[in-house]
Coordinates of C-alpha atoms (C1' of nucleotides) in Angstrom, one line a residue:
Chain A
X1 CA -69.7 53.4 244.0
X2 CA -70.3 53.4 247.8
X3 CA -69.8 56.8 249.2
X4 CA -68.0 56.5 252.4
X5 CA -65.1 54.5 253.7
X6 CA -63.2 54.3 257.0
X7 CA -61.7 57.6 257.9
X8 CA -62.0 59.5 254.7
X9 CA -64.9 61.8 254.9
X10 CA -64.8 61.4 258.6
X11 CA -64.3 64.3 260.9
X12 CA -63.2 62.2 263.7
X13 CA -59.7 60.8 263.3
X14 CA -57.1 63.5 263.0
X15 CA -55.2 61.8 265.6
X16 CA -54.6 58.1 265.2
X17 CA -56.2 55.8 267.6
X18 CA -54.2 54.2 270.4
X19 CA -54.3 50.9 268.5
X20 CA -52.9 52.6 265.4
X21 CA -50.2 54.1 267.4
X22 CA -49.2 50.9 269.0
X23 CA -49.2 49.2 265.7
X24 CA -47.0 51.8 264.1
X25 CA -44.7 51.6 267.1
X26 CA -44.2 47.9 266.8
X27 CA -43.7 48.2 263.0
X28 CA -41.0 50.6 263.6
X29 CA -39.5 48.2 266.2
X30 CA -39.5 45.5 263.5
X31 CA -37.5 47.7 261.2
X32 CA -35.2 48.7 264.1
X33 CA -34.5 45.1 265.1
X34 CA -34.0 44.2 261.4
X35 CA -31.3 46.9 261.2
X36 CA -29.7 45.7 264.4
X37 CA -29.4 42.2 263.1
X38 CA -27.9 43.5 259.9
X39 CA -25.5 45.6 261.8
X40 CA -24.4 42.7 264.0
X41 CA -23.8 40.6 260.9
X42 CA -26.4 38.1 261.8
X43 CA -28.9 36.9 259.3
X44 CA -32.1 38.9 258.9
X45 CA -34.9 36.4 259.0
X46 CA -38.5 36.6 260.0
X47 CA -37.8 34.1 262.9
X48 CA -34.8 36.0 264.0
X49 CA -36.6 39.3 264.1
X50 CA -39.6 37.9 265.9
X51 CA -37.8 36.1 268.6
X52 CA -35.6 39.2 269.2
X53 CA -38.9 41.1 269.8
X54 CA -40.1 38.3 272.1
X55 CA -42.8 36.7 269.9
X56 CA -43.1 34.2 267.2
X57 CA -42.6 34.3 263.5
X58 CA -46.2 34.1 262.2
X59 CA -47.0 37.2 264.3
X60 CA -44.9 39.3 261.9
X61 CA -47.4 38.6 259.2
X62 CA -49.8 40.9 260.8
X63 CA -47.4 43.7 260.1
X64 CA -45.4 42.7 257.1
X65 CA -47.0 40.1 255.0
X66 CA -43.9 39.0 253.2
X67 CA -40.2 38.7 253.7
X68 CA -39.7 40.8 250.6
X69 CA -41.9 43.4 252.1
X70 CA -39.7 43.5 255.2
X71 CA -36.6 43.8 253.0
X72 CA -38.4 46.7 251.2
X73 CA -39.0 48.4 254.6
X74 CA -35.4 47.9 255.8
X75 CA -34.2 49.2 252.3
X76 CA -36.2 52.4 252.7
X77 CA -35.0 52.8 256.3
X78 CA -31.4 52.4 255.1
X79 CA -31.9 54.8 252.3
X80 CA -33.1 57.4 254.7
X81 CA -30.1 56.9 257.0
X82 CA -27.8 57.3 254.1
X83 CA -29.5 60.6 253.1
X84 CA -29.2 61.7 256.7
X85 CA -25.6 60.8 256.9
X86 CA -24.8 62.6 253.6
X87 CA -26.7 65.7 254.6
X88 CA -24.8 65.8 257.9
X89 CA -21.5 65.5 256.2
X90 CA -22.4 68.1 253.5
X91 CA -24.1 70.5 255.8
X92 CA -21.0 72.3 257.3
X93 CA -19.9 73.5 253.9
X94 CA -23.0 75.6 253.5
X95 CA -25.6 76.0 250.8
X96 CA -23.5 78.7 249.2
X97 CA -20.9 76.2 248.3
X98 CA -22.8 73.3 246.4
X99 CA -19.6 71.9 244.9
X100 CA -18.2 71.3 248.3
X101 CA -21.5 69.8 249.3
X102 CA -21.6 67.6 246.4
X103 CA -18.1 66.2 246.9
X104 CA -18.7 65.8 250.5
X105 CA -21.9 64.0 250.0
X106 CA -20.6 61.7 247.4
X107 CA -17.6 60.8 249.6
X108 CA -19.9 60.3 252.6
X109 CA -21.9 57.9 250.5
X110 CA -18.9 55.9 249.5
X111 CA -17.7 55.7 253.1
X112 CA -21.0 54.8 254.5
X113 CA -21.4 52.0 251.9
X114 CA -18.0 50.5 252.8
X115 CA -18.6 50.8 256.6
X116 CA -22.0 49.1 256.3
X117 CA -21.6 46.5 253.5
X118 CA -24.4 44.2 254.6
X119 CA -27.0 47.0 254.6
X120 CA -25.7 48.3 251.4
X121 CA -26.0 45.0 249.8
X122 CA -29.6 44.5 251.0
X123 CA -30.6 47.9 249.5
X124 CA -28.9 46.8 246.3
X125 CA -30.7 43.5 246.1
X126 CA -33.9 45.0 246.8
X127 CA -34.6 46.7 243.7
X128 CA -37.2 49.3 244.4
X129 CA -37.2 50.6 240.9
X130 CA -39.0 49.0 238.0
X131 CA -40.6 45.8 239.5
X132 CA -40.3 44.4 236.0
X133 CA -37.9 41.4 236.4
X134 CA -39.2 41.1 240.0
X135 CA -42.7 40.3 238.7
X136 CA -41.1 37.7 236.6
X137 CA -40.4 35.2 239.2
X138 CA -43.8 35.0 240.8
X139 CA -46.5 36.6 238.7
X140 CA -50.1 36.8 240.0
X141 CA -49.3 36.5 243.8
X142 CA -52.3 37.8 245.6
X143 CA -50.2 40.2 247.7
X144 CA -51.1 38.9 251.2
X145 CA -53.0 36.3 253.2
X146 CA -53.2 38.3 256.5
X147 CA -52.9 41.5 254.5
X148 CA -51.8 44.5 256.4
X149 CA -52.3 47.4 254.0
X150 CA -49.2 48.0 251.8
X151 CA -47.1 50.8 253.2
X152 CA -47.9 54.0 251.4
X153 CA -44.9 55.8 250.2
X154 CA -42.9 52.6 250.4
X155 CA -40.7 53.0 247.4
X156 CA -39.7 56.6 247.8
X157 CA -36.4 55.8 249.4
X158 CA -34.6 56.1 246.1
X159 CA -36.6 59.2 245.4
X160 CA -35.5 61.1 248.3
X161 CA -32.0 60.0 247.6
X162 CA -32.1 61.4 244.0
X163 CA -33.8 64.5 245.2
X164 CA -31.0 65.2 247.7
X165 CA -28.3 64.9 245.2
X166 CA -30.4 66.5 242.5
X167 CA -30.8 69.6 244.6
X168 CA -27.1 70.0 245.2
X169 CA -26.5 69.3 241.6
X170 CA -28.7 72.2 240.6
X171 CA -26.7 74.5 242.8
X172 CA -23.6 73.4 241.2
X173 CA -24.9 74.0 237.8
X174 CA -25.7 77.6 238.7
X175 CA -22.3 78.2 240.2
X176 CA -19.9 76.2 237.9
X177 CA -20.6 76.7 234.2
X178 CA -20.3 73.5 232.3
X179 CA -21.7 72.5 228.9
X180 CA -25.2 71.1 229.1
X181 CA -26.6 69.2 226.2
X182 CA -29.6 70.9 224.5
X183 CA -33.0 69.2 224.3
X184 CA -32.1 68.4 220.7
X185 CA -29.0 66.6 221.4
X186 CA -30.5 64.3 224.0
X187 CA -31.6 60.8 223.3
X188 CA -35.3 60.7 222.3
X189 CA -36.3 58.0 224.8
X190 CA -34.6 60.0 227.5
X191 CA -36.7 63.1 226.6
X192 CA -39.8 61.0 226.4
X193 CA -39.2 59.5 229.9
X194 CA -39.1 62.9 231.5
X195 CA -41.7 64.7 229.5
X196 CA -45.0 65.4 231.5
X197 CA -46.7 62.1 231.9
X198 CA -43.6 60.1 231.9
X199 CA -42.3 58.3 234.9
X200 CA -39.6 60.7 235.6
X201 CA -39.1 62.9 238.7
X202 CA -41.6 65.7 238.2
X203 CA -40.7 67.7 241.4
X204 CA -37.1 67.9 240.4
X205 CA -37.9 68.7 236.8
X206 CA -40.1 71.5 238.0
X207 CA -37.1 73.2 239.5
X208 CA -35.3 73.4 236.3
X209 CA -35.6 75.7 233.3
X210 CA -35.3 75.2 229.6
X211 CA -32.0 73.2 229.8
X212 CA -33.4 71.2 232.7
X213 CA -33.4 68.0 230.7
X214 CA -29.8 68.4 229.8
X215 CA -29.1 68.8 233.6
X216 CA -30.9 65.7 234.5
X217 CA -29.1 63.9 231.7
X218 CA -25.7 64.9 233.1
X219 CA -26.9 64.1 236.7
X220 CA -27.9 60.7 235.7
X221 CA -24.5 60.1 234.1
X222 CA -22.6 61.2 237.1
X223 CA -24.9 59.2 239.4
X224 CA -24.3 56.1 237.3
X225 CA -20.6 56.6 237.6
X226 CA -20.6 57.1 241.3
X227 CA -23.0 54.3 242.1
X228 CA -20.9 52.1 239.7
X229 CA -17.6 52.6 241.5
X230 CA -19.1 52.4 245.0
X231 CA -20.9 49.2 244.0
X232 CA -17.8 47.7 242.7
X233 CA -15.8 48.4 245.8
X234 CA -18.6 47.2 248.2
X235 CA -19.1 43.9 246.4
X236 CA -15.4 43.1 246.5
X237 CA -14.7 43.3 242.8
X238 CA -11.9 45.6 243.3
X239 CA -8.7 44.5 245.0
X240 CA -9.1 45.2 248.6
X241 CA -5.9 47.2 248.8
X242 CA -7.1 49.6 246.1
X243 CA -10.3 49.9 248.1
X244 CA -8.3 50.9 251.2
X245 CA -6.3 53.4 249.4
X246 CA -9.4 54.8 247.7
X247 CA -7.3 55.8 244.8
X248 CA -9.8 54.6 242.3
X249 CA -12.7 56.3 243.9
X250 CA -10.7 59.5 244.1
X251 CA -10.0 59.2 240.4
X252 CA -13.6 58.7 239.5
X253 CA -14.6 61.6 241.7
X254 CA -12.1 63.7 239.8
X255 CA -13.6 62.6 236.6
X256 CA -17.1 63.5 237.7
X257 CA -16.0 66.9 239.1
X258 CA -14.2 67.8 235.9
X259 CA -17.4 67.1 233.9
X260 CA -19.2 69.3 236.4
X261 CA -17.0 72.2 235.6
X262 CA -15.0 72.0 238.8
X263 CA -11.6 71.5 237.2
X264 CA -10.2 74.8 238.4
X265 CA -11.5 74.4 241.8
X266 CA -10.5 70.8 242.3
X267 CA -7.5 71.1 244.5
X268 CA -9.7 72.5 247.2
X269 CA -12.6 70.1 246.6
X270 CA -10.3 67.1 246.5
X271 CA -8.9 68.1 249.9
X272 CA -12.3 68.1 251.2
X273 CA -13.0 64.5 249.9
X274 CA -9.6 63.4 251.4
X275 CA -10.5 64.8 254.7
X276 CA -13.7 62.9 254.8
X277 CA -12.0 59.7 253.6
X278 CA -9.5 60.1 256.3
X279 CA -12.1 60.1 259.0
X280 CA -12.6 56.3 258.6
X281 CA -9.5 54.3 259.2
Chain B
X1 CA 11.6 24.6 234.6
X2 CA 10.9 21.0 235.2
X3 CA 9.9 19.0 232.1
X4 CA 7.2 16.6 233.2
X5 CA 4.1 17.1 235.2
X6 CA 0.6 15.8 234.3
X7 CA 0.9 12.4 235.7
X8 CA 3.8 14.0 237.5
X9 CA 6.6 11.7 237.7
X10 CA 4.2 9.0 236.9
X11 CA 4.6 6.7 233.9
X12 CA 1.1 5.3 234.1
X13 CA -1.8 7.8 233.8
X14 CA -1.5 9.9 230.7
X15 CA -5.1 9.1 230.1
X16 CA -7.5 9.5 233.0
X17 CA -9.0 6.3 234.3
X18 CA -12.6 5.5 233.3
X19 CA -13.9 6.4 236.7
X20 CA -12.2 9.8 236.5
X21 CA -13.7 10.3 233.2
X22 CA -17.2 9.5 234.4
X23 CA -16.7 11.7 237.4
X24 CA -15.7 14.6 235.3
X25 CA -18.6 14.0 233.0
X26 CA -21.2 14.1 235.6
X27 CA -19.5 17.2 237.2
X28 CA -19.9 18.9 233.9
X29 CA -23.5 17.9 233.8
X30 CA -24.1 19.3 237.1
X31 CA -22.9 22.7 235.9
X32 CA -24.8 22.2 232.8
X33 CA -28.1 21.5 234.5
X34 CA -27.4 24.4 236.8
X35 CA -27.1 26.7 233.9
X36 CA -30.3 25.4 232.4
X37 CA -32.3 26.1 235.6
X38 CA -30.8 29.5 235.7
X39 CA -31.7 30.0 232.1
X40 CA -35.3 28.8 232.6
X41 CA -35.6 31.2 235.5
X42 CA -36.1 28.4 238.0
X43 CA -34.3 28.4 241.4
X44 CA -30.9 26.8 241.3
X45 CA -31.0 24.5 244.4
X46 CA -29.1 21.4 245.1
X47 CA -32.3 19.4 245.1
X48 CA -33.5 20.8 241.9
X49 CA -30.2 20.1 240.1
X50 CA -30.2 16.5 241.7
X51 CA -33.6 15.6 240.7
X52 CA -33.2 17.1 237.3
X53 CA -30.2 14.7 236.8
X54 CA -32.3 11.8 238.1
X55 CA -30.8 11.4 241.6
X56 CA -31.1 12.7 245.0
X57 CA -29.7 15.8 246.7
X58 CA -27.0 14.1 249.0
X59 CA -25.5 12.5 246.0
X60 CA -24.3 16.0 244.9
X61 CA -22.0 16.2 247.9
X62 CA -19.8 13.6 246.3
X63 CA -19.1 16.3 243.6
X64 CA -19.6 19.6 245.1
X65 CA -19.4 19.6 248.8
X66 CA -21.3 22.9 249.2
X67 CA -23.9 24.9 247.6
X68 CA -21.5 27.9 247.6
X69 CA -19.0 25.7 245.7
X70 CA -21.7 25.0 243.2
X71 CA -22.2 28.6 242.8
X72 CA -18.6 29.1 242.2
X73 CA -18.6 26.4 239.5
X74 CA -21.5 28.0 237.8
X75 CA -19.9 31.5 238.2
X76 CA -16.8 30.2 236.4
X77 CA -18.8 28.7 233.7
X78 CA -20.8 31.8 233.1
X79 CA -17.6 33.9 233.0
X80 CA -16.2 31.6 230.4
X81 CA -19.3 31.9 228.3
X82 CA -19.2 35.7 228.5
X83 CA -15.7 35.7 227.3
X84 CA -16.5 33.4 224.5
X85 CA -19.5 35.5 223.5
X86 CA -17.4 38.6 223.6
X87 CA -14.6 37.1 221.6
X88 CA -17.0 35.9 219.1
X89 CA -18.5 39.4 218.7
X90 CA -15.2 41.1 218.5
X91 CA -13.4 38.6 216.3
X92 CA -14.9 39.7 212.9
X93 CA -13.3 43.2 213.4
X94 CA -9.8 41.8 213.3
X95 CA -6.8 42.0 215.5
X96 CA -5.5 45.0 213.5
X97 CA -8.5 47.1 214.7
X98 CA -8.4 46.7 218.5
X99 CA -10.6 49.8 219.0
X100 CA -13.4 48.1 217.1
X101 CA -12.8 45.0 219.1
X102 CA -12.9 46.8 222.3
X103 CA -16.1 48.5 221.6
X104 CA -17.7 45.4 220.1
X105 CA -16.6 43.3 223.2
X106 CA -17.9 45.9 225.6
X107 CA -21.2 46.2 223.9
X108 CA -21.5 42.4 223.7
X109 CA -20.8 42.3 227.4
X110 CA -23.7 44.6 228.1
X111 CA -26.1 42.8 225.9
X112 CA -25.3 39.4 227.2
X113 CA -25.7 40.8 230.8
X114 CA -29.1 42.2 230.0
X115 CA -30.1 39.0 228.2
X116 CA -29.0 36.8 231.0
X117 CA -29.9 38.7 234.1
X118 CA -30.1 35.9 236.5
X119 CA -26.8 34.4 235.4
X120 CA -25.2 37.8 235.6
X121 CA -26.5 38.3 239.1
X122 CA -25.2 35.0 240.2
X123 CA -21.7 35.9 239.0
X124 CA -22.0 39.2 240.7
X125 CA -23.0 37.9 244.1
X126 CA -20.4 35.1 244.0
X127 CA -17.6 37.3 244.7
X128 CA -14.5 35.3 243.6
X129 CA -12.1 38.0 244.4
X130 CA -11.0 38.9 247.9
X131 CA -12.8 36.4 250.1
X132 CA -12.5 39.0 252.8
X133 CA -16.0 39.7 253.7
X134 CA -16.9 36.3 252.7
X135 CA -14.8 34.7 255.4
X136 CA -16.5 37.0 257.9
X137 CA -19.8 35.1 257.9
X138 CA -18.4 31.6 258.7
X139 CA -14.9 31.6 259.6
X140 CA -13.2 28.2 260.2
X141 CA -15.4 26.0 258.3
X142 CA -13.6 22.7 257.6
X143 CA -14.3 22.8 254.0
X144 CA -16.1 19.5 253.2
X145 CA -17.4 16.4 255.1
X146 CA -17.5 14.1 252.0
X147 CA -14.7 16.2 250.5
X148 CA -14.1 16.0 246.8
X149 CA -10.8 17.8 246.2
X150 CA -11.5 21.5 245.5
X151 CA -11.4 22.4 242.0
X152 CA -8.1 23.7 240.8
X153 CA -8.1 26.9 238.9
X154 CA -11.5 27.5 240.2
X155 CA -11.3 31.3 240.6
X156 CA -9.7 32.2 237.3
X157 CA -13.0 33.2 235.7
X158 CA -12.4 36.8 236.3
X159 CA -8.8 36.5 235.5
X160 CA -9.5 35.3 232.0
X161 CA -12.1 38.0 231.7
X162 CA -9.6 40.7 232.6
X163 CA -6.9 39.2 230.4
X164 CA -9.2 39.2 227.4
X165 CA -10.0 42.8 227.8
X166 CA -6.5 43.7 228.8
X167 CA -5.0 42.3 225.7
X168 CA -7.3 44.3 223.4
X169 CA -6.7 47.4 225.5
X170 CA -2.9 47.0 225.0
X171 CA -3.6 46.9 221.3
X172 CA -5.6 50.1 221.5
X173 CA -2.9 51.8 223.4
X174 CA -0.4 51.0 220.6
X175 CA -2.7 52.4 217.9
X176 CA -4.5 55.3 219.5
X177 CA -2.2 57.7 221.4
X178 CA -3.6 58.9 224.7
X179 CA -2.1 60.4 227.8
X180 CA -0.8 57.6 230.2
X181 CA 0.0 58.6 233.7
X182 CA 3.7 58.1 234.7
X183 CA 4.6 55.8 237.5
X184 CA 5.3 58.9 239.7
X185 CA 1.8 60.3 239.1
X186 CA 0.1 57.0 240.2
X187 CA -1.3 56.3 243.5
X188 CA 1.5 54.6 245.7
X189 CA -0.9 51.9 246.9
X190 CA -1.7 51.0 243.3
X191 CA 2.0 50.8 242.4
X192 CA 2.6 48.5 245.4
X193 CA -0.3 46.2 244.5
X194 CA 1.2 45.7 241.0
X195 CA 4.9 45.6 241.8
X196 CA 6.4 42.1 241.6
X197 CA 5.3 40.2 244.6
X198 CA 2.0 42.0 244.7
X199 CA -1.2 40.4 244.0
X200 CA -1.7 41.9 240.6
X201 CA -1.9 40.2 237.3
X202 CA 1.7 39.4 236.5
X203 CA 1.1 37.9 233.1
X204 CA -0.6 41.0 231.8
X205 CA 2.0 43.3 233.4
X206 CA 4.7 41.3 231.8
X207 CA 3.3 42.2 228.4
X208 CA 3.8 45.9 229.1
X209 CA 6.8 48.2 229.0
X210 CA 7.7 51.2 231.2
X211 CA 4.4 52.8 231.3
X212 CA 2.7 49.6 231.8
X213 CA 1.4 50.6 235.2
X214 CA -0.3 53.7 233.9
X215 CA -2.0 51.5 231.2
X216 CA -3.2 49.1 233.8
X217 CA -4.5 52.0 235.8
X218 CA -6.4 53.5 232.9
X219 CA -7.7 50.1 232.1
X220 CA -8.9 49.7 235.6
X221 CA -10.7 53.0 235.4
X222 CA -12.4 52.1 232.1
X223 CA -13.3 48.7 233.5
X224 CA -14.9 50.2 236.7
X225 CA -16.9 52.5 234.5
X226 CA -18.1 49.8 232.2
X227 CA -18.9 47.2 234.9
X228 CA -20.6 50.1 236.8
X229 CA -23.1 51.0 234.2
X230 CA -23.9 47.5 233.2
X231 CA -24.4 46.5 236.8
X232 CA -26.8 49.4 237.4
X233 CA -28.8 48.5 234.3
X234 CA -28.9 44.8 235.0
X235 CA -30.0 45.3 238.6
X236 CA -32.8 47.5 237.6
X237 CA -31.6 50.7 239.1
X238 CA -31.9 52.5 235.9
X239 CA -35.4 53.3 234.6
X240 CA -36.4 50.5 232.2
X241 CA -37.1 52.8 229.3
X242 CA -33.6 54.2 229.5
X243 CA -32.2 50.7 229.6
X244 CA -34.2 49.8 226.5
X245 CA -33.0 52.8 224.7
X246 CA -29.4 52.1 225.7
X247 CA -28.7 55.9 225.7
X248 CA -27.0 55.9 229.0
X249 CA -24.8 53.0 228.0
X250 CA -23.9 54.6 224.8
X251 CA -23.0 57.8 226.6
X252 CA -20.7 56.0 229.0
X253 CA -19.1 54.1 226.2
X254 CA -18.4 57.4 224.4
X255 CA -16.8 58.7 227.6
X256 CA -14.6 55.6 227.8
X257 CA -13.7 55.8 224.1
X258 CA -12.8 59.5 224.4
X259 CA -10.4 58.8 227.4
X260 CA -8.8 56.0 225.3
X261 CA -8.0 58.5 222.4
X262 CA -10.8 57.3 220.1
X263 CA -12.5 60.7 219.8
X264 CA -11.6 61.3 216.1
X265 CA -12.7 57.7 215.3
X266 CA -15.8 57.7 217.4
X267 CA -18.4 58.0 214.6
X268 CA -17.2 54.7 213.2
X269 CA -16.9 53.0 216.5
X270 CA -20.2 54.2 217.7
X271 CA -21.9 52.8 214.7
X272 CA -20.3 49.4 215.5
X273 CA -21.7 49.5 219.1
X274 CA -25.1 50.6 217.8
X275 CA -25.0 47.7 215.3
X276 CA -24.5 45.2 218.0
X277 CA -27.0 46.8 220.3
X278 CA -29.5 46.5 217.4
X279 CA -29.0 42.8 217.2
X280 CA -31.1 42.2 220.3
X281 CA -34.6 43.6 220.2
Chain C
dG1 C1' -9.8 -16.3 239.9
dC2 C1' -11.2 -14.3 244.1
dT3 C1' -10.9 -10.7 247.7
dT4 C1' -10.8 -6.3 248.9
dC5 C1' -12.1 -1.7 249.1
dA6 C1' -13.1 3.0 247.5
dC7 C1' -16.5 5.2 244.9
dG8 C1' -21.1 6.8 244.3
dG9 C1' -25.5 6.3 245.2
dT10 C1' -29.7 5.9 248.8
dG11 C1' -33.0 6.9 252.7
dA12 C1' -33.6 8.8 257.1
dA13 C1' -32.8 12.6 260.0
dG14 C1' -31.8 17.3 262.1
dG15 C1' -31.9 22.0 261.8
dG16 C1' -32.9 26.0 259.0
dT17 C1' -36.3 28.9 256.3
dG18 C1' -41.0 31.2 254.7
dT19 C1' -45.8 30.7 254.9
dT20 C1' -50.7 29.4 256.0
dC21 C1' -54.4 28.5 259.1
dA22 C1' -57.6 27.7 263.1
dC23 C1' -57.8 29.1 267.4
dG24 C1' -58.1 31.9 271.2
dA25 C1' -57.1 36.1 274.6
dA26 C1' -57.4 40.5 274.8
dG27 C1' -58.9 45.4 273.6
dG28 C1' -61.8 48.9 271.9
dT29 C1' -66.6 49.7 270.0
dT30 C1' -71.5 50.0 270.4
Chain D
dA1 C1' -73.0 43.7 278.5
dA2 C1' -72.3 41.9 273.8
dC3 C1' -70.0 42.5 270.1
dC4 C1' -66.0 42.4 266.9
dT5 C1' -61.6 43.7 265.4
dT6 C1' -56.9 43.0 266.3
dC7 C1' -52.9 40.4 267.3
dG8 C1' -50.5 36.8 269.2
dT9 C1' -50.0 31.5 269.4
dG10 C1' -49.0 26.4 268.2
dA11 C1' -49.3 23.2 264.6
dA12 C1' -48.5 22.1 260.2
dC13 C1' -46.8 22.2 255.2
dA14 C1' -43.2 22.7 252.0
dC15 C1' -38.9 23.7 251.0
dC16 C1' -33.9 24.4 251.8
dC17 C1' -28.9 22.7 253.1
dT18 C1' -26.4 19.2 255.2
dT19 C1' -24.8 14.9 257.7
dC20 C1' -24.8 10.1 258.5
dA21 C1' -25.1 5.1 258.2
dC22 C1' -25.8 2.0 254.9
dC23 C1' -25.1 -0.8 250.7
dG24 C1' -24.3 -2.1 245.8
dT25 C1' -21.2 -1.9 242.0
dG26 C1' -17.0 -1.9 239.9
dA27 C1' -12.1 -1.3 239.7
dA28 C1' -7.5 -2.9 241.9
dG29 C1' -4.5 -6.2 244.2
dC30 C1' -3.3 -10.8 245.5

DNA sequence: GCTTCACGGTGAAGGGTGTTCACGAAGGTT
DNA sequence: AACCTTCGTGAACACCCTTCACCGTGAAGC
């Protein structure tokens, strides 16, 4: 209807104004402080974050608008760090050895989770995907009273995560032949989700050819298994001694690797995983 | 060993006193009300439970002593219901068809979890096992101020759960031959945990012979995978459409079944699972 | 029978939490 | 200089868990 709005058609603001920069800075500090509290095992509460930064609780509502939103911010930040950590661990093995990278990244993921239980649990509770049964609890909430604009690109933490793993997985699929289900063999609903217009990951799908869907399917399966075992270990549903030994995780990794055609190469890959596991102790 | 115990050496109290009966009754009502709140999607808080029962919050401390303890009670109750549900679903297939029972029970587990998300999440958060990183948060808490005696047999919810599945699994192992790792192949720590004196499940181990440990190991693996996928689905980390279709779960079940030597029989078993899945919709 | 006393409830209070709101003190904008 | 947006504050509300002193009732002991 109306033709212009703030910056938009504007020629003026390629650089953010000083105010905007300050705002962004304190927002980052909020996240930073939240992470610090989490790291120290203290409770992450609006008041705690605020006082830690030297001002009072209501002030945070200029930036966050909600304690749930704050959790979302933290969740994203944590996701980013996990990806960074995985990338750093996988990098030395080189892009020409995607199998090693995959094993290394998965193992790094597991170790990071166990070393940062509180952070991992926060990410887990803050379900970024599928706000379906989130909306259930409080339906028509008008978003914010003091209303800072909702963070753009707020829920893409998982996305980057999936992309990171997905890219490696593609490399593996080109190097290690393993059976990929054809489009016809796949579940119809799954195909529907990932067809253009669905809510799938288009950028990842675009990288793939004809049997791309089958690959995504296998990726999803492997991902479920990895996330499953790590989750169980982190949440204390596995006997602590088994967690310490890492035997169960190793077995699951073996299973995943076998399905990804790495059986012949597994001795080498298992050694890589063990080496990374041994770093924490 | 010794022949008497309930009233111990006592001659007097085979029946609990009227007071005790009342106490037990209201305690059960507390759990009941908690479950009801959970079911209705309302928040489970001491006040809510209390007012729902017609009295005030502090009164609950005569029974529960802690909000965490209340969660523990609820968790146990929920576990019991899950087992009941699984047993009811598996029962029709008869003890002479443990594979069908296993598939049925696993599928029932998944369906129950998806139909009772809040309850499932409560159980999941209330880690009954390994109070290790629970103790971290508040170490030397003196337990209670008004101190009702801590519930005996409070943490055995998981135990019954594992026993239920374990028993079926044993039946499967006798009927469907599949490779079982020998004691030598197993991880040392795993063996250590389950040797006499370890913190394993002695009653289940006693039911098994020489390769019992290998069986437990495989059971643990299968269990991790099942719990993993269900957890992911319940916590909204799988795209909702995939959850609805159940394709991922079905694939995982297939995987588990294959490892348990059910490959040849899978058409029949998959049909059973599908039938149970179809009941909810 | 009466006394005693533990049990099971209450209201008040203290210390948390998230959240809203009216109010100002700045700072940038015009 | 006069605006006006931004951002912080203090007070207040509602809710949470938890503790405590206080009683009434009902069971147990003499």
